[in-house]
């Protein structure tokens, strides 16, 4: 089943549960929701921290070349990226951790400033689910091989209804890499 569809189902289910919790009648429930939310966010960070430890321990220095997706509004070709599996994985971990922190900031603002409590319930479940189902967790926690959908660089996830895969994912074919290398070489030649 598509991850976006399951996320929507979990979100709607959590919204129904959150509506039934009498936060107004018993302020103690708010404290429980806050505690569960903070614990969930810390668990998400712990998942990615554990993955980063495993990445550094393995220290996979296999070279990874790919062409970043080009901007559809621009005539410029995509940018050639040369990195290692270790550095690529660590950058993905960094993006995920920043996403968790930004989400926590938004939920904190909604809860503390605007007084909404329902997002605490919803965001206690979704980020943890997403962290445990992330590509990094699949590789470094669940021990799945980095092949198919888990082959680096990762393709962008399919849309909500799956059918249309984004065309602007990273390109790993030799022709695209050669073209990007030629463009990079010609740019360097012009600069010299």
PDB file of C-alpha atoms in Angstrom:
ATOM      1  CA  UNK A   1       0.000   0.000   0.000  1.00  0.00           C
ATOM      2  CA  UNK A   2       1.197   3.522  -0.768  1.00  0.00           C
ATOM      3  CA  UNK A   3       2.821   5.262   2.230  1.00  0.00           C
ATOM      4  CA  UNK A   4       0.922   8.491   1.519  1.00  0.00           C
ATOM      5  CA  UNK A   5      -2.405   6.644   1.662  1.00  0.00           C
ATOM      6  CA  UNK A   6      -1.522   4.932   4.939  1.00  0.00           C
ATOM      7  CA  UNK A   7      -0.377   8.274   6.371  1.00  0.00           C
ATOM      8  CA  UNK A   8      -3.750   9.779   5.464  1.00  0.00           C
ATOM      9  CA  UNK A   9      -5.569   6.844   7.073  1.00  0.00           C
ATOM     10  CA  UNK A  10      -3.479   7.115  10.249  1.00  0.00           C
ATOM     11  CA  UNK A  11      -3.989  10.881  10.334  1.00  0.00           C
ATOM     12  CA  UNK A  12      -7.772  10.621  10.001  1.00  0.00           C
ATOM     13  CA  UNK A  13      -7.871   7.864  12.628  1.00  0.00           C
ATOM     14  CA  UNK A  14      -5.753   9.946  15.025  1.00  0.00           C
ATOM     15  CA  UNK A  15      -8.007  12.961  14.401  1.00  0.00           C
ATOM     16  CA  UNK A  16     -11.042  10.900  15.404  1.00  0.00           C
ATOM     17  CA  UNK A  17      -9.285   9.714  18.569  1.00  0.00           C
ATOM     18  CA  UNK A  18      -8.155  13.272  19.407  1.00  0.00           C
ATOM     19  CA  UNK A  19     -11.726  14.584  19.038  1.00  0.00           C
ATOM     20  CA  UNK A  20     -12.942  12.105  21.638  1.00  0.00           C
ATOM     21  CA  UNK A  21     -10.363  12.986  24.298  1.00  0.00           C
ATOM     22  CA  UNK A  22     -11.923  15.515  26.725  1.00  0.00           C
ATOM     23  CA  UNK A  23      -8.986  17.925  26.930  1.00  0.00           C
ATOM     24  CA  UNK A  24     -11.236  20.772  28.127  1.00  0.00           C
ATOM     25  CA  UNK A  25     -12.751  18.785  30.984  1.00  0.00           C
ATOM     26  CA  UNK A  26      -9.543  17.328  32.368  1.00  0.00           C
ATOM     27  CA  UNK A  27      -6.290  19.333  32.023  1.00  0.00           C
ATOM     28  CA  UNK A  28      -4.366  16.241  33.095  1.00  0.00           C
ATOM     29  CA  UNK A  29      -5.048  14.773  29.638  1.00  0.00           C
ATOM     30  CA  UNK A  30      -3.191  17.709  28.119  1.00  0.00           C
ATOM     31  CA  UNK A  31      -0.110  16.828  30.198  1.00  0.00           C
ATOM     32  CA  UNK A  32      -0.343  13.212  29.048  1.00  0.00           C
ATOM     33  CA  UNK A  33      -0.621  14.322  25.419  1.00  0.00           C
ATOM     34  CA  UNK A  34       2.397  16.611  25.859  1.00  0.00           C
ATOM     35  CA  UNK A  35       4.408  13.804  27.433  1.00  0.00           C
ATOM     36  CA  UNK A  36       3.500  11.338  24.689  1.00  0.00           C
ATOM     37  CA  UNK A  37       4.311  13.933  22.012  1.00  0.00           C
ATOM     38  CA  UNK A  38       7.739  14.788  23.445  1.00  0.00           C
ATOM     39  CA  UNK A  39       8.549  11.094  23.905  1.00  0.00           C
ATOM     40  CA  UNK A  40       7.526  10.363  20.323  1.00  0.00           C
ATOM     41  CA  UNK A  41       9.724  13.152  18.941  1.00  0.00           C
ATOM     42  CA  UNK A  42      12.674  11.986  21.027  1.00  0.00           C
ATOM     43  CA  UNK A  43      12.172   8.440  19.730  1.00  0.00           C
ATOM     44  CA  UNK A  44      12.184   9.765  16.142  1.00  0.00           C
ATOM     45  CA  UNK A  45      15.447  11.586  16.772  1.00  0.00           C
ATOM     46  CA  UNK A  46      16.855   8.459  18.439  1.00  0.00           C
ATOM     47  CA  UNK A  47      15.990   6.348  15.369  1.00  0.00           C
ATOM     48  CA  UNK A  48      17.943   8.671  13.089  1.00  0.00           C
ATOM     49  CA  UNK A  49      20.779   9.095  15.581  1.00  0.00           C
ATOM     50  CA  UNK A  50      21.127   5.302  15.759  1.00  0.00           C
ATOM     51  CA  UNK A  51      21.155   5.163  11.948  1.00  0.00           C
ATOM     52  CA  UNK A  52      23.909   7.806  11.840  1.00  0.00           C
ATOM     53  CA  UNK A  53      26.014   5.765  14.288  1.00  0.00           C
ATOM     54  CA  UNK A  54      25.599   2.684  12.085  1.00  0.00           C
ATOM     55  CA  UNK A  55      26.511   4.698   8.967  1.00  0.00           C
ATOM     56  CA  UNK A  56      29.672   6.052  10.578  1.00  0.00           C
ATOM     57  CA  UNK A  57      30.573   2.600  11.904  1.00  0.00           C
ATOM     58  CA  UNK A  58      30.282   0.972   8.464  1.00  0.00           C
ATOM     59  CA  UNK A  59      32.022   3.931   6.765  1.00  0.00           C
ATOM     60  CA  UNK A  60      30.968   2.923   3.234  1.00  0.00           C
ATOM     61  CA  UNK A  61      33.141   5.059   0.957  1.00  0.00           C
ATOM     62  CA  UNK A  62      31.704   3.683  -2.291  1.00  0.00           C
ATOM     63  CA  UNK A  63      31.555   6.545  -4.798  1.00  0.00           C
ATOM     64  CA  UNK A  64      28.059   7.636  -5.775  1.00  0.00           C
ATOM     65  CA  UNK A  65      27.491   9.802  -8.857  1.00  0.00           C
ATOM     66  CA  UNK A  66      24.147  11.144  -9.917  1.00  0.00           C
ATOM     67  CA  UNK A  67      22.590  14.154 -11.567  1.00  0.00           C
ATOM     68  CA  UNK A  68      20.263  16.198  -9.378  1.00  0.00           C
ATOM     69  CA  UNK A  69      16.882  16.907 -10.853  1.00  0.00           C
ATOM     70  CA  UNK A  70      16.887  19.974 -13.021  1.00  0.00           C
ATOM     71  CA  UNK A  71      14.524  22.833 -12.409  1.00  0.00           C
ATOM     72  CA  UNK A  72      11.592  22.420 -14.824  1.00  0.00           C
ATOM     73  CA  UNK A  73      11.407  26.221 -15.175  1.00  0.00           C
ATOM     74  CA  UNK A  74      15.044  26.490 -16.230  1.00  0.00           C
ATOM     75  CA  UNK A  75      16.991  25.440 -19.324  1.00  0.00           C
ATOM     76  CA  UNK A  76      19.992  24.549 -17.163  1.00  0.00           C
ATOM     77  CA  UNK A  77      20.844  20.854 -16.946  1.00  0.00           C
ATOM     78  CA  UNK A  78      20.818  19.132 -13.595  1.00  0.00           C
ATOM     79  CA  UNK A  79      23.830  19.427 -11.315  1.00  0.00           C
ATOM     80  CA  UNK A  80      26.334  16.564 -11.149  1.00  0.00           C
ATOM     81  CA  UNK A  81      26.821  15.288  -7.604  1.00  0.00           C
ATOM     82  CA  UNK A  82      29.770  13.109  -6.657  1.00  0.00           C
ATOM     83  CA  UNK A  83      29.679  11.801  -3.102  1.00  0.00           C
ATOM     84  CA  UNK A  84      29.998   8.574  -1.126  1.00  0.00           C
ATOM     85  CA  UNK A  85      27.305   6.305   0.278  1.00  0.00           C
ATOM     86  CA  UNK A  86      28.356   7.414   3.786  1.00  0.00           C
ATOM     87  CA  UNK A  87      28.037  11.121   3.038  1.00  0.00           C
ATOM     88  CA  UNK A  88      24.798  10.657   1.100  1.00  0.00           C
ATOM     89  CA  UNK A  89      23.228   8.704   3.962  1.00  0.00           C
ATOM     90  CA  UNK A  90      24.402  11.232   6.544  1.00  0.00           C
ATOM     91  CA  UNK A  91      22.916  14.087   4.485  1.00  0.00           C
ATOM     92  CA  UNK A  92      19.596  12.190   4.297  1.00  0.00           C
ATOM     93  CA  UNK A  93      19.704  11.682   8.079  1.00  0.00           C
ATOM     94  CA  UNK A  94      20.395  15.383   8.549  1.00  0.00           C
ATOM     95  CA  UNK A  95      17.385  16.300   6.363  1.00  0.00           C
ATOM     96  CA  UNK A  96      15.159  13.943   8.337  1.00  0.00           C
ATOM     97  CA  UNK A  97      16.286  15.321  11.699  1.00  0.00           C
ATOM     98  CA  UNK A  98      15.755  18.900  10.518  1.00  0.00           C
ATOM     99  CA  UNK A  99      12.259  17.884   9.378  1.00  0.00           C
ATOM    100  CA  UNK A 100      11.475  16.481  12.829  1.00  0.00           C
ATOM    101  CA  UNK A 101      12.744  19.631  14.535  1.00  0.00           C
ATOM    102  CA  UNK A 102      10.787  21.920  12.181  1.00  0.00           C
ATOM    103  CA  UNK A 103       7.640  19.843  12.715  1.00  0.00           C
ATOM    104  CA  UNK A 104       8.139  20.046  16.485  1.00  0.00           C
ATOM    105  CA  UNK A 105       8.529  23.796  16.217  1.00  0.00           C
ATOM    106  CA  UNK A 106       5.274  24.099  14.264  1.00  0.00           C
ATOM    107  CA  UNK A 107       3.316  21.843  16.629  1.00  0.00           C
ATOM    108  CA  UNK A 108       4.822  23.658  19.616  1.00  0.00           C
ATOM    109  CA  UNK A 109       3.697  26.982  18.161  1.00  0.00           C
ATOM    110  CA  UNK A 110       0.204  25.661  17.454  1.00  0.00           C
ATOM    111  CA  UNK A 111      -0.079  24.173  20.943  1.00  0.00           C
ATOM    112  CA  UNK A 112       1.575  26.802  23.117  1.00  0.00           C
ATOM    113  CA  UNK A 113       0.584  29.954  21.252  1.00  0.00           C
ATOM    114  CA  UNK A 114      -2.760  29.050  19.686  1.00  0.00           C
ATOM    115  CA  UNK A 115      -3.845  26.492  22.290  1.00  0.00           C
ATOM    116  CA  UNK A 116      -4.517  23.578  19.901  1.00  0.00           C
ATOM    117  CA  UNK A 117      -4.148  20.193  21.554  1.00  0.00           C
ATOM    118  CA  UNK A 118      -5.251  17.795  18.812  1.00  0.00           C
ATOM    119  CA  UNK A 119      -1.992  18.174  16.800  1.00  0.00           C
ATOM    120  CA  UNK A 120      -0.139  16.708  19.785  1.00  0.00           C
ATOM    121  CA  UNK A 121      -2.053  13.452  19.366  1.00  0.00           C
ATOM    122  CA  UNK A 122      -1.739  13.308  15.588  1.00  0.00           C
ATOM    123  CA  UNK A 123       1.941  14.253  15.515  1.00  0.00           C
ATOM    124  CA  UNK A 124       2.741  11.711  18.213  1.00  0.00           C
ATOM    125  CA  UNK A 125       1.949   8.938  15.756  1.00  0.00           C
ATOM    126  CA  UNK A 126       2.818  10.055  12.203  1.00  0.00           C
ATOM    127  CA  UNK A 127       6.469  11.126  12.627  1.00  0.00           C
ATOM    128  CA  UNK A 128       7.319   7.947  14.511  1.00  0.00           C
ATOM    129  CA  UNK A 129       5.617   5.831  11.839  1.00  0.00           C
ATOM    130  CA  UNK A 130       7.464   7.731   9.112  1.00  0.00           C
ATOM    131  CA  UNK A 131      10.814   7.426  10.910  1.00  0.00           C
ATOM    132  CA  UNK A 132      10.444   3.663  11.303  1.00  0.00           C
ATOM    133  CA  UNK A 133       9.418   3.310   7.631  1.00  0.00           C
ATOM    134  CA  UNK A 134      12.085   5.669   6.261  1.00  0.00           C
ATOM    135  CA  UNK A 135      14.697   4.457   3.790  1.00  0.00           C
ATOM    136  CA  UNK A 136      17.407   4.957   6.397  1.00  0.00           C
ATOM    137  CA  UNK A 137      15.587   2.821   8.967  1.00  0.00           C
ATOM    138  CA  UNK A 138      14.914   0.143   6.370  1.00  0.00           C
ATOM    139  CA  UNK A 139      18.626  -0.070   5.563  1.00  0.00           C
ATOM    140  CA  UNK A 140      20.270   0.570   8.939  1.00  0.00           C
ATOM    141  CA  UNK A 141      17.728  -0.794  11.448  1.00  0.00           C
ATOM    142  CA  UNK A 142      15.735  -3.423   9.581  1.00  0.00           C
ATOM    143  CA  UNK A 143      18.768  -4.618   7.590  1.00  0.00           C
ATOM    144  CA  UNK A 144      17.157  -4.516   4.165  1.00  0.00           C
ATOM    145  CA  UNK A 145      19.591  -4.538   1.216  1.00  0.00           C
ATOM    146  CA  UNK A 146      20.130  -1.206  -0.573  1.00  0.00           C
ATOM    147  CA  UNK A 147      18.638  -2.411  -3.858  1.00  0.00           C
ATOM    148  CA  UNK A 148      15.501  -1.550  -5.799  1.00  0.00           C
ATOM    149  CA  UNK A 149      13.653   1.327  -4.110  1.00  0.00           C
ATOM    150  CA  UNK A 150      16.411   1.524  -1.487  1.00  0.00           C
ATOM    151  CA  UNK A 151      19.188   2.019  -4.050  1.00  0.00           C
ATOM    152  CA  UNK A 152      20.969   5.295  -3.589  1.00  0.00           C
ATOM    153  CA  UNK A 153      20.154   8.015  -4.584  1.00  0.00           C
ATOM    154  CA  UNK A 154      16.604   7.545  -3.419  1.00  0.00           C
ATOM    155  CA  UNK A 155      13.818   8.330  -5.825  1.00  0.00           C
ATOM    156  CA  UNK A 156      11.160  10.797  -4.668  1.00  0.00           C
ATOM    157  CA  UNK A 157       8.094   9.049  -3.250  1.00  0.00           C
ATOM    158  CA  UNK A 158       5.116   8.423  -5.497  1.00  0.00           C
ATOM    159  CA  UNK A 159       2.177  10.796  -5.281  1.00  0.00           C
ATOM    160  CA  UNK A 160      -0.893  10.212  -3.153  1.00  0.00           C
ATOM    161  CA  UNK A 161      -2.489   7.800  -5.583  1.00  0.00           C
ATOM    162  CA  UNK A 162       0.755   6.227  -6.703  1.00  0.00           C
ATOM    163  CA  UNK A 163       0.284   6.213 -10.469  1.00  0.00           C
ATOM    164  CA  UNK A 164       2.438   9.156 -11.391  1.00  0.00           C
ATOM    165  CA  UNK A 165       6.024   8.924 -10.196  1.00  0.00           C
ATOM    166  CA  UNK A 166       7.772  12.259 -10.170  1.00  0.00           C
ATOM    167  CA  UNK A 167       9.948  12.622 -13.256  1.00  0.00           C
ATOM    168  CA  UNK A 168      12.329  15.028 -11.544  1.00  0.00           C
ATOM    169  CA  UNK A 169      14.166  12.494  -9.386  1.00  0.00           C
ATOM    170  CA  UNK A 170      17.927  12.060  -9.470  1.00  0.00           C
ATOM    171  CA  UNK A 171      19.251  10.522 -12.663  1.00  0.00           C
ATOM    172  CA  UNK A 172      21.810   7.738 -12.396  1.00  0.00           C
ATOM    173  CA  UNK A 173      22.090   6.583 -16.001  1.00  0.00           C
ATOM    174  CA  UNK A 174      25.519   6.872 -17.615  1.00  0.00           C
ATOM    175  CA  UNK A 175      24.337   9.185 -20.391  1.00  0.00           C
ATOM    176  CA  UNK A 176      22.986  11.771 -17.938  1.00  0.00           C
ATOM    177  CA  UNK A 177      26.156  11.613 -15.839  1.00  0.00           C
ATOM    178  CA  UNK A 178      28.387  12.008 -18.933  1.00  0.00           C
ATOM    179  CA  UNK A 179      26.333  14.979 -20.129  1.00  0.00           C
ATOM    180  CA  UNK A 180      26.549  16.641 -16.714  1.00  0.00           C
ATOM    181  CA  UNK A 181      30.320  16.029 -16.600  1.00  0.00           C
ATOM    182  CA  UNK A 182      30.694  17.673 -20.042  1.00  0.00           C
ATOM    183  CA  UNK A 183      28.669  20.695 -18.899  1.00  0.00           C
ATOM    184  CA  UNK A 184      30.700  20.975 -15.679  1.00  0.00           C
ATOM    185  CA  UNK A 185      33.963  20.728 -17.637  1.00  0.00           C
ATOM    186  CA  UNK A 186      32.876  23.425 -20.101  1.00  0.00           C
ATOM    187  CA  UNK A 187      31.869  25.725 -17.220  1.00  0.00           C
ATOM    188  CA  UNK A 188      35.275  25.183 -15.565  1.00  0.00           C
ATOM    189  CA  UNK A 189      37.020  25.882 -18.878  1.00  0.00           C
ATOM    190  CA  UNK A 190      35.111  29.185 -19.275  1.00  0.00           C
ATOM    191  CA  UNK A 191      36.014  30.231 -15.720  1.00  0.00           C
ATOM    192  CA  UNK A 192      39.728  29.654 -16.308  1.00  0.00           C
TER     193      UNK A 192
END
